[in-house]
Amino acid sequence: MDTSFVSQPASVSQSNIVRILEELPLLEGLDSETIMRLARGAAEVSLPSGSIVFRQGDTPAALKIIVAGQVKLSIQTARGDERVIELIGPGKAIGAVAVLLGERHALTAETIADSVLVPLCRSVLLEELERNPHFSCRMLREVCRRLQQRTRDFESCMVLNGAQRVTGFLLSQIPDGNNGKSVAVTLPAKKGIIASRLNLTHEHFSRILHEIQAAGLIEVRGREIHMIDVRRLRAFPG
C-alpha cells in the first residue's frame, strides 16, 4: 500500500499548501477555488535522500508533486537489478498513470536528494478532473508528454550506441537559451544512476566519458562536466 507520507508530514498551514500549489507549473493558471479544493487534506512532506515514496506494486493513494529535490523512478529486472527509467525534479508529478487508472504502481519512486513533496489525495484529484475540463486537459498533456519522452528514451536505447546516448544526455543538460561554444553543467545525479538511466553499466558510462574527455571535448570534475566545444560534441562520435 502506498503509505509513504502517513508518518512524515511537516507542520505547514493550509495557506502555505495553497501557495505552494499556486506556484507549481503543473497547476499554473488554475483559479483559486480549484487550488483550494486540491489542497484539501494535502500536506507538505520532507523526505531525506534515499526515502521510498512508493514501491512497484503499491496501490496509489495520492498524486505526488515534487516541490524540491529529486526522485528516481525505477523497475526491478527479472535478474533483480535496478533499471532507472526517469529522473524527476521540482514542479513535476509522479504516479499519475497509476492514480488515474486506479492500478498499482508499475515503478518504484525513491528520493535521490533531500526532497519536499506534496501529495494530492486521489479521490479529491479525480473529483476535480471531472469538474474542471481545463485541469483535465492540463493533466492529459502532462501524462502524454511524459509518455512521449519515455518512448524517445526507449528508441534511443534501441537505435543509438552508448557514446551517442551519453553525448545526447550531456547536451540535454544545457540550459535553454545558452548558445555558447562552451558550457559547464552539473550532473543531476550520481554517475551510476545516470548510467542506469541510459541503459549502460557504470563502468561503460565512465569509459565513454573518458573517451570524450580524451577527444578534448569535455573536462570531467566529479559531477561537474565542462563542455569545451558544444558544436564538436554534437558530432561525436560521428
mmCIF file of C-alpha atoms in Angstrom:
data_model
loop_
_atom_site.group_PDB
_atom_site.id
_atom_site.type_symbol
_atom_site.label_atom_id
_atom_site.label_comp_id
_atom_site.label_asym_id
_atom_site.label_seq_id
_atom_site.Cartn_x
_atom_site.Cartn_y
_atom_site.Cartn_z
ATOM 1 C CA MET A 1 0.000 0.000 0.000
ATOM 2 C CA ASP A 2 1.249 3.486 -0.849
ATOM 3 C CA THR A 3 1.598 4.904 2.672
ATOM 4 C CA SER A 4 4.961 6.671 2.495
ATOM 5 C CA PHE A 5 3.596 10.012 3.613
ATOM 6 C CA VAL A 6 1.457 8.992 6.552
ATOM 7 C CA SER A 7 4.136 9.208 9.216
ATOM 8 C CA GLN A 8 6.242 12.113 7.970
ATOM 9 C CA PRO A 9 4.064 15.223 7.421
ATOM 10 C CA ALA A 10 5.682 18.594 8.017
ATOM 11 C CA SER A 11 3.890 21.195 10.083
ATOM 12 C CA VAL A 12 2.628 23.536 7.355
ATOM 13 C CA SER A 13 -0.528 25.636 7.330
ATOM 14 C CA GLN A 14 -3.206 25.159 4.683
ATOM 15 C CA SER A 15 -2.472 28.644 3.338
ATOM 16 C CA ASN A 16 1.135 27.610 2.734
ATOM 17 C CA ILE A 17 -0.032 24.489 0.877
ATOM 18 C CA VAL A 18 -2.211 26.681 -1.335
ATOM 19 C CA ARG A 19 0.740 28.987 -2.024
ATOM 20 C CA ILE A 20 2.952 26.020 -2.923
ATOM 21 C CA LEU A 21 0.344 24.622 -5.313
ATOM 22 C CA GLU A 22 -0.222 28.018 -6.943
ATOM 23 C CA GLU A 23 3.482 28.231 -7.814
ATOM 24 C CA LEU A 24 3.695 24.792 -9.465
ATOM 25 C CA PRO A 25 3.936 24.773 -13.289
ATOM 26 C CA LEU A 26 1.520 21.835 -13.464
ATOM 27 C CA LEU A 27 -1.205 23.904 -11.771
ATOM 28 C CA GLU A 28 -0.340 27.276 -13.297
ATOM 29 C CA GLY A 29 -3.365 29.275 -14.374
ATOM 30 C CA LEU A 30 -5.903 27.375 -12.275
ATOM 31 C CA ASP A 31 -8.359 29.561 -10.369
ATOM 32 C CA SER A 32 -8.092 29.948 -6.602
ATOM 33 C CA GLU A 33 -11.193 27.840 -5.916
ATOM 34 C CA THR A 34 -9.720 24.887 -7.802
ATOM 35 C CA ILE A 35 -6.425 25.231 -5.918
ATOM 36 C CA MET A 36 -8.276 25.373 -2.600
ATOM 37 C CA ARG A 37 -10.176 22.185 -3.404
ATOM 38 C CA LEU A 38 -6.997 20.361 -4.466
ATOM 39 C CA ALA A 39 -5.328 21.443 -1.223
ATOM 40 C CA ARG A 40 -7.916 19.624 0.899
ATOM 41 C CA GLY A 41 -6.092 17.087 3.007
ATOM 42 C CA ALA A 42 -2.728 17.875 1.384
ATOM 43 C CA ALA A 43 0.418 18.332 3.456
ATOM 44 C CA GLU A 44 3.977 19.292 2.714
ATOM 45 C CA VAL A 45 6.256 16.315 3.349
ATOM 46 C CA SER A 46 10.029 16.459 3.784
ATOM 47 C CA LEU A 47 11.927 13.265 2.939
ATOM 48 C CA PRO A 48 15.668 12.644 3.223
ATOM 49 C CA SER A 49 17.627 11.232 0.315
ATOM 50 C CA GLY A 50 17.091 7.500 -0.056
ATOM 51 C CA SER A 51 13.431 7.519 1.042
ATOM 52 C CA ILE A 52 10.943 5.301 -0.778
ATOM 53 C CA VAL A 53 7.965 7.360 -1.964
ATOM 54 C CA PHE A 54 6.151 4.311 -3.299
ATOM 55 C CA ARG A 55 7.143 0.839 -4.446
ATOM 56 C CA GLN A 56 6.416 -1.069 -7.620
ATOM 57 C CA GLY A 57 3.128 -2.893 -6.938
ATOM 58 C CA ASP A 58 1.802 -0.428 -4.338
ATOM 59 C CA THR A 59 -1.798 0.749 -4.596
ATOM 60 C CA PRO A 60 -1.850 4.505 -5.366
ATOM 61 C CA ALA A 61 -3.312 6.751 -2.685
ATOM 62 C CA ALA A 62 -2.248 10.156 -3.994
ATOM 63 C CA LEU A 63 -0.547 12.033 -6.794
ATOM 64 C CA LYS A 64 2.826 13.185 -5.516
ATOM 65 C CA ILE A 65 4.085 16.599 -6.624
ATOM 66 C CA ILE A 66 7.768 17.349 -6.168
ATOM 67 C CA VAL A 67 8.327 20.803 -4.714
ATOM 68 C CA ALA A 68 12.074 20.465 -4.124
ATOM 69 C CA GLY A 69 14.719 17.785 -4.544
ATOM 70 C CA GLN A 70 14.771 14.884 -6.985
ATOM 71 C CA VAL A 71 13.169 11.459 -7.357
ATOM 72 C CA LYS A 72 14.237 8.495 -9.466
ATOM 73 C CA LEU A 73 11.701 6.132 -10.978
ATOM 74 C CA SER A 74 12.947 2.585 -11.470
ATOM 75 C CA ILE A 75 11.925 -1.007 -12.066
ATOM 76 C CA GLN A 76 13.468 -4.236 -10.868
ATOM 77 C CA THR A 77 14.526 -6.579 -13.649
ATOM 78 C CA ALA A 78 13.982 -10.344 -13.634
ATOM 79 C CA ARG A 79 17.600 -10.688 -12.504
ATOM 80 C CA GLY A 80 16.974 -8.407 -9.553
ATOM 81 C CA ASP A 81 18.881 -5.453 -10.992
ATOM 82 C CA GLU A 82 17.571 -1.905 -10.782
ATOM 83 C CA ARG A 83 16.874 -0.104 -14.045
ATOM 84 C CA VAL A 84 16.393 3.659 -13.721
ATOM 85 C CA ILE A 85 13.601 4.850 -16.002
ATOM 86 C CA GLU A 86 13.374 8.542 -15.241
ATOM 87 C CA LEU A 87 14.732 11.316 -13.026
ATOM 88 C CA ILE A 88 12.077 13.767 -11.862
ATOM 89 C CA GLY A 89 12.693 17.233 -10.440
ATOM 90 C CA PRO A 90 10.717 20.108 -8.907
ATOM 91 C CA GLY A 91 7.363 21.072 -10.377
ATOM 92 C CA LYS A 92 6.657 17.589 -11.732
ATOM 93 C CA ALA A 93 4.199 14.945 -10.551
ATOM 94 C CA ILE A 94 4.867 11.245 -10.045
ATOM 95 C CA GLY A 95 2.450 8.339 -10.039
ATOM 96 C CA ALA A 96 -0.087 9.979 -12.355
ATOM 97 C CA VAL A 97 -0.806 6.929 -14.530
ATOM 98 C CA ALA A 98 -1.462 4.638 -11.563
ATOM 99 C CA VAL A 99 -3.590 7.266 -9.836
ATOM 100 C CA LEU A 100 -5.699 7.985 -12.911
ATOM 101 C CA LEU A 101 -6.178 4.332 -13.841
ATOM 102 C CA GLY A 102 -6.598 3.090 -10.281
ATOM 103 C CA GLU A 103 -3.935 0.449 -10.907
ATOM 104 C CA ARG A 104 -0.862 -0.499 -8.916
ATOM 105 C CA HIS A 105 2.322 1.478 -9.447
ATOM 106 C CA ALA A 106 4.458 -0.009 -12.227
ATOM 107 C CA LEU A 107 7.601 1.725 -10.925
ATOM 108 C CA THR A 108 9.363 2.405 -7.636
ATOM 109 C CA ALA A 109 9.944 6.033 -6.677
ATOM 110 C CA GLU A 110 12.884 6.920 -4.418
ATOM 111 C CA THR A 111 14.341 10.274 -3.463
ATOM 112 C CA ILE A 112 17.960 10.768 -4.530
ATOM 113 C CA ALA A 113 18.278 14.118 -2.754
ATOM 114 C CA ASP A 114 16.619 15.631 0.281
ATOM 115 C CA SER A 115 13.163 16.386 -1.110
ATOM 116 C CA VAL A 116 9.873 18.109 -0.369
ATOM 117 C CA LEU A 117 6.693 16.644 -1.845
ATOM 118 C CA VAL A 118 3.001 17.427 -1.654
ATOM 119 C CA PRO A 119 0.551 14.508 -2.084
ATOM 120 C CA LEU A 120 -2.816 15.295 -3.658
ATOM 121 C CA CYS A 121 -5.464 12.827 -2.482
ATOM 122 C CA ARG A 122 -6.598 10.561 -5.325
ATOM 123 C CA SER A 123 -10.328 10.986 -4.622
ATOM 124 C CA VAL A 124 -10.003 14.793 -4.487
ATOM 125 C CA LEU A 125 -7.940 14.789 -7.678
ATOM 126 C CA LEU A 126 -10.410 12.612 -9.627
ATOM 127 C CA GLU A 127 -13.321 14.717 -8.433
ATOM 128 C CA GLU A 128 -11.598 17.875 -9.664
ATOM 129 C CA LEU A 129 -10.711 16.305 -13.014
ATOM 130 C CA GLU A 130 -14.391 15.537 -13.597
ATOM 131 C CA ARG A 131 -15.395 19.048 -12.579
ATOM 132 C CA ASN A 132 -12.720 21.072 -14.411
ATOM 133 C CA PRO A 133 -12.053 20.495 -18.154
ATOM 134 C CA HIS A 134 -9.118 22.934 -18.112
ATOM 135 C CA PHE A 135 -7.400 20.974 -15.358
ATOM 136 C CA SER A 136 -8.199 17.683 -17.114
ATOM 137 C CA CYS A 137 -6.517 18.915 -20.299
ATOM 138 C CA ARG A 138 -3.504 20.079 -18.282
ATOM 139 C CA MET A 139 -3.116 16.655 -16.680
ATOM 140 C CA LEU A 140 -3.626 14.876 -20.002
ATOM 141 C CA ARG A 141 -0.887 16.946 -21.645
ATOM 142 C CA GLU A 142 1.491 16.232 -18.771
ATOM 143 C CA VAL A 143 0.896 12.473 -18.908
ATOM 144 C CA CYS A 144 1.235 12.429 -22.712
ATOM 145 C CA ARG A 145 4.426 14.479 -22.590
ATOM 146 C CA ARG A 146 5.999 12.066 -20.117
ATOM 147 C CA LEU A 147 4.920 9.018 -22.114
ATOM 148 C CA GLN A 148 6.313 10.595 -25.280
ATOM 149 C CA GLN A 149 9.649 11.201 -23.540
ATOM 150 C CA ARG A 150 9.804 7.580 -22.372
ATOM 151 C CA THR A 151 9.111 6.446 -25.937
ATOM 152 C CA ARG A 152 12.005 8.598 -27.122
ATOM 153 C CA ASP A 153 14.228 7.153 -24.397
ATOM 154 C CA PHE A 154 13.296 3.622 -25.450
ATOM 155 C CA GLU A 155 14.013 4.494 -29.082
ATOM 156 C CA SER A 156 17.380 5.936 -28.069
ATOM 157 C CA CYS A 157 18.337 2.718 -26.302
ATOM 158 C CA MET A 158 17.319 0.707 -29.350
ATOM 159 C CA VAL A 159 18.981 2.683 -32.147
ATOM 160 C CA LEU A 160 21.810 4.734 -30.594
ATOM 161 C CA ASN A 161 25.143 3.421 -29.395
ATOM 162 C CA GLY A 162 26.453 4.170 -25.919
ATOM 163 C CA ALA A 163 28.527 7.196 -26.924
ATOM 164 C CA GLN A 164 25.583 8.765 -28.722
ATOM 165 C CA ARG A 165 23.353 8.229 -25.689
ATOM 166 C CA VAL A 166 25.896 9.831 -23.356
ATOM 167 C CA THR A 167 26.554 12.857 -25.580
ATOM 168 C CA GLY A 168 22.815 13.289 -26.099
ATOM 169 C CA PHE A 169 22.265 13.247 -22.355
ATOM 170 C CA LEU A 170 25.060 15.770 -21.732
ATOM 171 C CA LEU A 171 23.693 18.104 -24.391
ATOM 172 C CA SER A 172 20.198 17.825 -22.895
ATOM 173 C CA GLN A 173 21.569 19.315 -19.656
ATOM 174 C CA ILE A 174 22.491 22.622 -21.323
ATOM 175 C CA PRO A 175 20.105 25.324 -20.063
ATOM 176 C CA ASP A 176 17.649 26.721 -22.601
ATOM 177 C CA GLY A 177 18.945 29.836 -24.309
ATOM 178 C CA ASN A 178 22.616 29.014 -23.744
ATOM 179 C CA ASN A 179 24.160 29.088 -27.222
ATOM 180 C CA GLY A 180 27.778 29.480 -26.225
ATOM 181 C CA LYS A 181 30.645 27.430 -27.580
ATOM 182 C CA SER A 182 31.407 26.078 -24.114
ATOM 183 C CA VAL A 183 29.255 25.473 -21.067
ATOM 184 C CA ALA A 184 29.587 23.831 -17.659
ATOM 185 C CA VAL A 185 26.797 21.693 -16.210
ATOM 186 C CA THR A 186 26.382 19.619 -13.071
ATOM 187 C CA LEU A 187 25.110 16.086 -13.493
ATOM 188 C CA PRO A 188 21.679 15.811 -11.843
ATOM 189 C CA ALA A 189 22.525 12.544 -10.080
ATOM 190 C CA LYS A 190 25.355 10.161 -9.299
ATOM 191 C CA LYS A 191 27.024 8.650 -12.353
ATOM 192 C CA GLY A 192 25.759 5.158 -11.546
ATOM 193 C CA ILE A 193 22.162 6.389 -11.582
ATOM 194 C CA ILE A 194 22.649 8.226 -14.871
ATOM 195 C CA ALA A 195 24.333 5.159 -16.373
ATOM 196 C CA SER A 196 21.292 3.045 -15.488
ATOM 197 C CA ARG A 197 19.010 5.737 -16.915
ATOM 198 C CA LEU A 198 20.928 5.396 -20.230
ATOM 199 C CA ASN A 199 20.853 1.577 -20.061
ATOM 200 C CA LEU A 200 24.621 1.397 -19.528
ATOM 201 C CA THR A 201 26.772 -0.093 -16.805
ATOM 202 C CA HIS A 202 28.566 2.343 -14.536
ATOM 203 C CA GLU A 203 31.888 1.190 -15.998
ATOM 204 C CA HIS A 204 30.744 1.671 -19.595
ATOM 205 C CA PHE A 205 29.402 5.145 -18.809
ATOM 206 C CA SER A 206 32.681 6.169 -17.147
ATOM 207 C CA ARG A 207 34.686 4.774 -20.070
ATOM 208 C CA ILE A 208 32.668 6.803 -22.568
ATOM 209 C CA LEU A 209 33.147 9.976 -20.512
ATOM 210 C CA HIS A 210 36.891 9.267 -20.517
ATOM 211 C CA GLU A 211 36.868 8.813 -24.306
ATOM 212 C CA ILE A 212 35.014 12.084 -24.843
ATOM 213 C CA GLN A 213 37.425 13.828 -22.490
ATOM 214 C CA ALA A 214 40.418 12.326 -24.317
ATOM 215 C CA ALA A 215 38.995 13.781 -27.554
ATOM 216 C CA GLY A 216 39.272 17.231 -25.986
ATOM 217 C CA LEU A 217 35.525 17.839 -25.913
ATOM 218 C CA ILE A 218 34.807 17.828 -22.184
ATOM 219 C CA GLU A 219 36.515 18.089 -18.817
ATOM 220 C CA VAL A 220 35.138 15.934 -16.010
ATOM 221 C CA ARG A 221 35.451 17.117 -12.404
ATOM 222 C CA GLY A 222 33.329 14.791 -10.317
ATOM 223 C CA ARG A 223 29.731 15.573 -11.206
ATOM 224 C CA GLU A 224 30.671 18.796 -12.983
ATOM 225 C CA ILE A 225 31.080 18.495 -16.750
ATOM 226 C CA HIS A 226 32.694 21.322 -18.703
ATOM 227 C CA MET A 227 31.728 21.041 -22.380
ATOM 228 C CA ILE A 228 34.649 22.673 -24.170
ATOM 229 C CA ASP A 229 33.199 22.688 -27.687
ATOM 230 C CA VAL A 230 29.440 22.094 -27.874
ATOM 231 C CA ARG A 231 29.367 22.051 -31.688
ATOM 232 C CA ARG A 232 32.000 19.310 -31.925
ATOM 233 C CA LEU A 233 30.362 17.408 -29.074
ATOM 234 C CA ARG A 234 27.112 17.267 -31.059
ATOM 235 C CA ALA A 235 29.025 15.469 -33.848
ATOM 236 C CA PHE A 236 30.755 12.970 -31.530
ATOM 237 C CA PRO A 237 31.351 10.122 -32.308
ATOM 238 C CA GLY A 238 30.343 10.770 -35.943
#
